[in-house]
PDB file of C-alpha atoms in Angstrom:
ATOM      1  CA  MET A  76     152.321  43.521 100.660  1.00 80.00           C
ATOM      2  CA  PHE A  77     150.634  40.190 101.186  1.00 81.00           C
ATOM      3  CA  LEU A  78     149.610  37.853 103.943  1.00 86.00           C
ATOM      4  CA  PHE A  79     150.569  34.193 104.229  1.00 87.00           C
ATOM      5  CA  LYS A  80     150.248  31.495 106.830  1.00 88.00           C
ATOM      6  CA  ARG A  81     152.949  29.199 108.170  1.00 88.00           C
ATOM      7  CA  LYS A  82     152.255  26.712 110.974  1.00 88.00           C
ATOM      8  CA  ASP A  83     149.055  28.439 112.137  1.00 88.00           C
ATOM      9  CA  ILE A  84     150.694  31.908 112.359  1.00 91.00           C
ATOM     10  CA  TYR A  85     150.108  34.682 109.840  1.00 91.00           C
ATOM     11  CA  TYR A  86     153.052  36.550 108.329  1.00 92.00           C
ATOM     12  CA  VAL A  87     153.332  39.642 106.153  1.00 92.00           C
ATOM     13  CA  GLU A  88     155.748  39.958 103.255  1.00 91.00           C
ATOM     14  CA  TYR A  89     156.482  43.413 101.858  1.00 86.00           C
ATOM     15  CA  PHE A  90     159.103  45.189  99.767  1.00 85.00           C
ATOM     16  CA  ASP A  91     161.464  47.469 101.687  1.00 81.00           C
ATOM     17  CA  VAL A  92     162.457  50.378  99.445  1.00 73.00           C
ATOM     18  CA  GLU A  93     165.462  51.450 101.533  1.00 72.00           C
ATOM     19  CA  SER A  94     167.229  48.099 101.386  1.00 72.00           C
ATOM     20  CA  CYS A  95     165.718  47.072  98.016  1.00 73.00           C
ATOM     21  CA  CYS A  96     164.638  43.635  99.183  1.00 84.00           C
ATOM     22  CA  SER A  97     161.553  41.850 100.426  1.00 88.00           C
ATOM     23  CA  ARG A  98     160.979  41.541 104.162  1.00 89.00           C
ATOM     24  CA  ARG A  99     158.878  39.139 106.179  1.00 89.00           C
ATOM     25  CA  MET A 100     157.326  39.952 109.505  1.00 89.00           C
ATOM     26  CA  SER A 101     155.203  37.920 111.877  1.00 90.00           C
ATOM     27  CA  THR A 102     151.771  39.301 112.756  1.00 90.00           C
ATOM     28  CA  LYS A 103     151.918  37.263 115.990  1.00 90.00           C
ATOM     29  CA  SER A 104     148.341  36.153 115.517  1.00 88.00           C
ATOM     30  CA  ARG A 105     146.521  32.983 114.588  1.00 91.00           C
ATOM     31  CA  ASN A 106     143.368  34.844 113.616  1.00 89.00           C
ATOM     32  CA  LYS A 107     143.061  36.183 110.058  1.00 90.00           C
ATOM     33  CA  ALA A 108     141.053  39.251 111.138  1.00 91.00           C
ATOM     34  CA  ASP A 109     143.778  40.258 113.596  1.00 91.00           C
ATOM     35  CA  ALA A 110     146.417  39.696 110.911  1.00 90.00           C
ATOM     36  CA  LEU A 111     144.530  41.945 108.465  1.00 89.00           C
ATOM     37  CA  LYS A 112     144.279  44.622 111.167  1.00 92.00           C
ATOM     38  CA  PHE A 113     148.044  44.299 111.672  1.00 89.00           C
ATOM     39  CA  ILE A 114     148.575  44.843 107.927  1.00 88.00           C
ATOM     40  CA  SER A 115     146.442  47.987 107.897  1.00 90.00           C
ATOM     41  CA  ASP A 116     148.344  49.353 110.919  1.00 90.00           C
ATOM     42  CA  LEU A 117     151.656  48.503 109.248  1.00 87.00           C
ATOM     43  CA  LYS A 118     150.623  50.296 106.037  1.00 87.00           C
ATOM     44  CA  ARG A 119     149.617  53.361 108.050  1.00 89.00           C
ATOM     45  CA  MET A 120     152.960  53.365 109.917  1.00 87.00           C
ATOM     46  CA  MET A 121     154.925  52.989 106.679  1.00 84.00           C
ATOM     47  CA  ALA A 122     153.014  55.861 105.059  1.00 83.00           C
ATOM     48  CA  ALA A 123     153.548  58.106 108.090  1.00 85.00           C
ATOM     49  CA  ALA A 124     157.264  57.348 108.346  1.00 78.00           C
ATOM     50  CA  PRO A 125     159.460  60.138 106.991  1.00 79.00           C
ATOM     51  CA  LYS A 126     160.858  59.367 103.569  1.00 76.00           C
ATOM     52  CA  PRO A 127     164.656  59.363 103.493  1.00 72.00           C
ATOM     53  CA  GLU A 128     166.186  62.014 101.268  1.00 79.00           C
ATOM     54  CA  TYR A 129     168.729  60.428  98.992  1.00 81.00           C
ATOM     55  CA  VAL A 130     171.771  62.296  97.750  1.00 85.00           C
ATOM     56  CA  THR A 131     171.919  61.893  93.993  1.00 89.00           C
ATOM     57  CA  LEU A 132     175.057  61.641  91.923  1.00 90.00           C
ATOM     58  CA  ASN A 133     174.631  65.134  90.459  1.00 92.00           C
ATOM     59  CA  LYS A 134     173.961  66.701  93.864  1.00 93.00           C
ATOM     60  CA  PHE A 135     177.124  65.133  95.272  1.00 93.00           C
ATOM     61  CA  ARG A 136     178.996  66.111  92.128  1.00 93.00           C
ATOM     62  CA  TYR A 137     178.279  69.828  92.558  1.00 93.00           C
ATOM     63  CA  GLU A 138     178.885  69.713  96.298  1.00 93.00           C
ATOM     64  CA  TYR A 139     182.262  68.023  95.803  1.00 93.00           C
ATOM     65  CA  GLN A 140     183.257  70.396  92.995  1.00 94.00           C
ATOM     66  CA  GLY A 141     182.511  73.346  95.289  1.00 92.00           C
ATOM     67  CA  TYR A 142     184.801  71.824  97.897  1.00 91.00           C
ATOM     68  CA  ILE A 143     187.555  71.080  95.351  1.00 92.00           C
ATOM     69  CA  GLU A 144     187.332  74.562  93.859  1.00 92.00           C
ATOM     70  CA  LYS A 145     188.528  76.060  97.140  1.00 91.00           C
ATOM     71  CA  THR A 146     191.161  73.514  98.087  1.00 91.00           C
ATOM     72  CA  ARG A 147     192.731  72.094  94.921  1.00 93.00           C
ATOM     73  CA  SER A 148     194.284  73.338  91.691  1.00 94.00           C
ATOM     74  CA  PRO A 149     192.223  74.326  88.631  1.00 93.00           C
ATOM     75  CA  GLN A 150     193.701  71.415  86.655  1.00 95.00           C
ATOM     76  CA  TYR A 151     192.517  68.909  89.255  1.00 94.00           C
ATOM     77  CA  LEU A 152     189.085  70.553  89.283  1.00 94.00           C
ATOM     78  CA  ARG A 153     188.938  70.123  85.512  1.00 95.00           C
ATOM     79  CA  SER A 154     189.743  66.407  85.796  1.00 94.00           C
ATOM     80  CA  VAL A 155     187.096  65.967  88.526  1.00 94.00           C
ATOM     81  CA  LYS A 156     184.475  67.698  86.375  1.00 95.00           C
ATOM     82  CA  LEU A 157     185.311  65.472  83.416  1.00 94.00           C
ATOM     83  CA  SER A 158     185.273  62.301  85.526  1.00 94.00           C
ATOM     84  CA  PHE A 159     181.869  63.064  87.024  1.00 94.00           C
ATOM     85  CA  LYS A 160     180.494  64.132  83.648  1.00 94.00           C
ATOM     86  CA  LYS A 161     181.441  60.790  82.100  1.00 94.00           C
ATOM     87  CA  LEU A 162     180.159  58.855  85.115  1.00 93.00           C
ATOM     88  CA  VAL A 163     176.764  60.608  85.037  1.00 93.00           C
ATOM     89  CA  GLU A 164     176.529  60.046  81.273  1.00 93.00           C
ATOM     90  CA  SER A 165     177.178  56.357  81.819  1.00 92.00           C
ATOM     91  CA  LEU A 166     175.059  55.660  84.926  1.00 91.00           C
ATOM     92  CA  GLY A 167     172.549  58.499  84.982  1.00 90.00           C
ATOM     93  CA  ASP A 168     171.595  60.634  87.973  1.00 89.00           C
ATOM     94  CA  ILE A 169     171.033  57.864  90.508  1.00 89.00           C
ATOM     95  CA  PRO A 170     171.131  57.984  94.327  1.00 88.00           C
ATOM     96  CA  LEU A 171     174.532  57.349  95.882  1.00 85.00           C
ATOM     97  CA  ALA A 172     173.006  54.673  98.090  1.00 83.00           C
ATOM     98  CA  SER A 173     172.145  52.578  95.042  1.00 85.00           C
ATOM     99  CA  LEU A 174     175.656  52.670  93.544  1.00 87.00           C
ATOM    100  CA  LYS A 175     177.347  49.287  93.499  1.00 89.00           C
ATOM    101  CA  VAL A 176     180.941  48.237  92.856  1.00 90.00           C
ATOM    102  CA  ARG A 177     179.757  46.425  89.749  1.00 93.00           C
ATOM    103  CA  ASP A 178     178.461  49.730  88.290  1.00 91.00           C
ATOM    104  CA  PHE A 179     181.904  51.271  88.674  1.00 91.00           C
ATOM    105  CA  GLU A 180     183.623  48.228  87.209  1.00 93.00           C
ATOM    106  CA  LYS A 181     181.409  48.352  84.125  1.00 93.00           C
ATOM    107  CA  PHE A 182     182.086  52.071  83.760  1.00 92.00           C
ATOM    108  CA  PHE A 183     185.859  51.696  84.081  1.00 93.00           C
ATOM    109  CA  MET A 184     185.955  48.738  81.694  1.00 94.00           C
ATOM    110  CA  SER A 185     184.009  50.621  79.034  1.00 93.00           C
ATOM    111  CA  VAL A 186     186.337  53.615  79.363  1.00 93.00           C
ATOM    112  CA  TYR A 187     189.437  51.403  79.483  1.00 93.00           C
ATOM    113  CA  GLN A 188     188.559  49.861  76.116  1.00 93.00           C
ATOM    114  CA  GLN A 189     188.636  53.324  74.542  1.00 91.00           C
ATOM    115  CA  ALA A 190     191.519  54.933  76.442  1.00 91.00           C
ATOM    116  CA  ASN A 191     193.362  53.303  79.317  1.00 88.00           C
ATOM    117  CA  TYR A 192     194.924  56.566  80.571  1.00 92.00           C
ATOM    118  CA  ALA A 193     191.466  58.114  80.851  1.00 91.00           C
ATOM    119  CA  ALA A 194     190.255  55.113  82.847  1.00 92.00           C
ATOM    120  CA  HIS A 195     193.117  55.532  85.321  1.00 94.00           C
ATOM    121  CA  LEU A 196     192.424  59.265  85.602  1.00 93.00           C
ATOM    122  CA  TYR A 197     188.709  58.686  86.260  1.00 94.00           C
ATOM    123  CA  HIS A 198     189.529  55.975  88.781  1.00 94.00           C
ATOM    124  CA  ARG A 199     191.894  58.228  90.751  1.00 94.00           C
ATOM    125  CA  THR A 200     189.588  61.220  90.878  1.00 94.00           C
ATOM    126  CA  LEU A 201     186.389  59.276  91.575  1.00 93.00           C
ATOM    127  CA  LYS A 202     188.076  57.190  94.265  1.00 93.00           C
ATOM    128  CA  ALA A 203     189.159  60.361  96.056  1.00 92.00           C
ATOM    129  CA  ALA A 204     185.680  61.858  95.688  1.00 92.00           C
ATOM    130  CA  PHE A 205     183.832  58.849  97.065  1.00 90.00           C
ATOM    131  CA  ASN A 206     186.303  58.452  99.913  1.00 91.00           C
ATOM    132  CA  LYS A 207     185.386  62.022 100.822  1.00 88.00           C
ATOM    133  CA  ALA A 208     181.680  61.128 100.535  1.00 82.00           C
ATOM    134  CA  VAL A 209     182.129  58.335 103.067  1.00 81.00           C
ATOM    135  CA  GLU A 210     183.587  60.804 105.575  1.00 76.00           C
TER     136      GLU A 210
END
């Protein structure tokens, strides 16, 4: 978090963890002391704000498998378990919010080079799972 001046007004630039990008905000003051007070108040508000709880890939995996266990066949459950196992091995246990399309494309391309049928199987099962996650 740092302070900078543009056309006689002080601004604050900080990194927003939720959106993973830097943000700029006006302090609405021309006085440096007031701008520094604004920064200290902003830090206090950010520290007091409740931290969002992210759903990780493994947490969603077990939740989805519990749902599938009751509604689908054992063979489909086996394919879902295998698909998630390979995905977690490839990407790690990361939050669902940080998953990008590019991550999936890399995963499917690496699997496709080894076995194209497996890539299609993983694509089908993971697509169904993440469509359910969106609901």
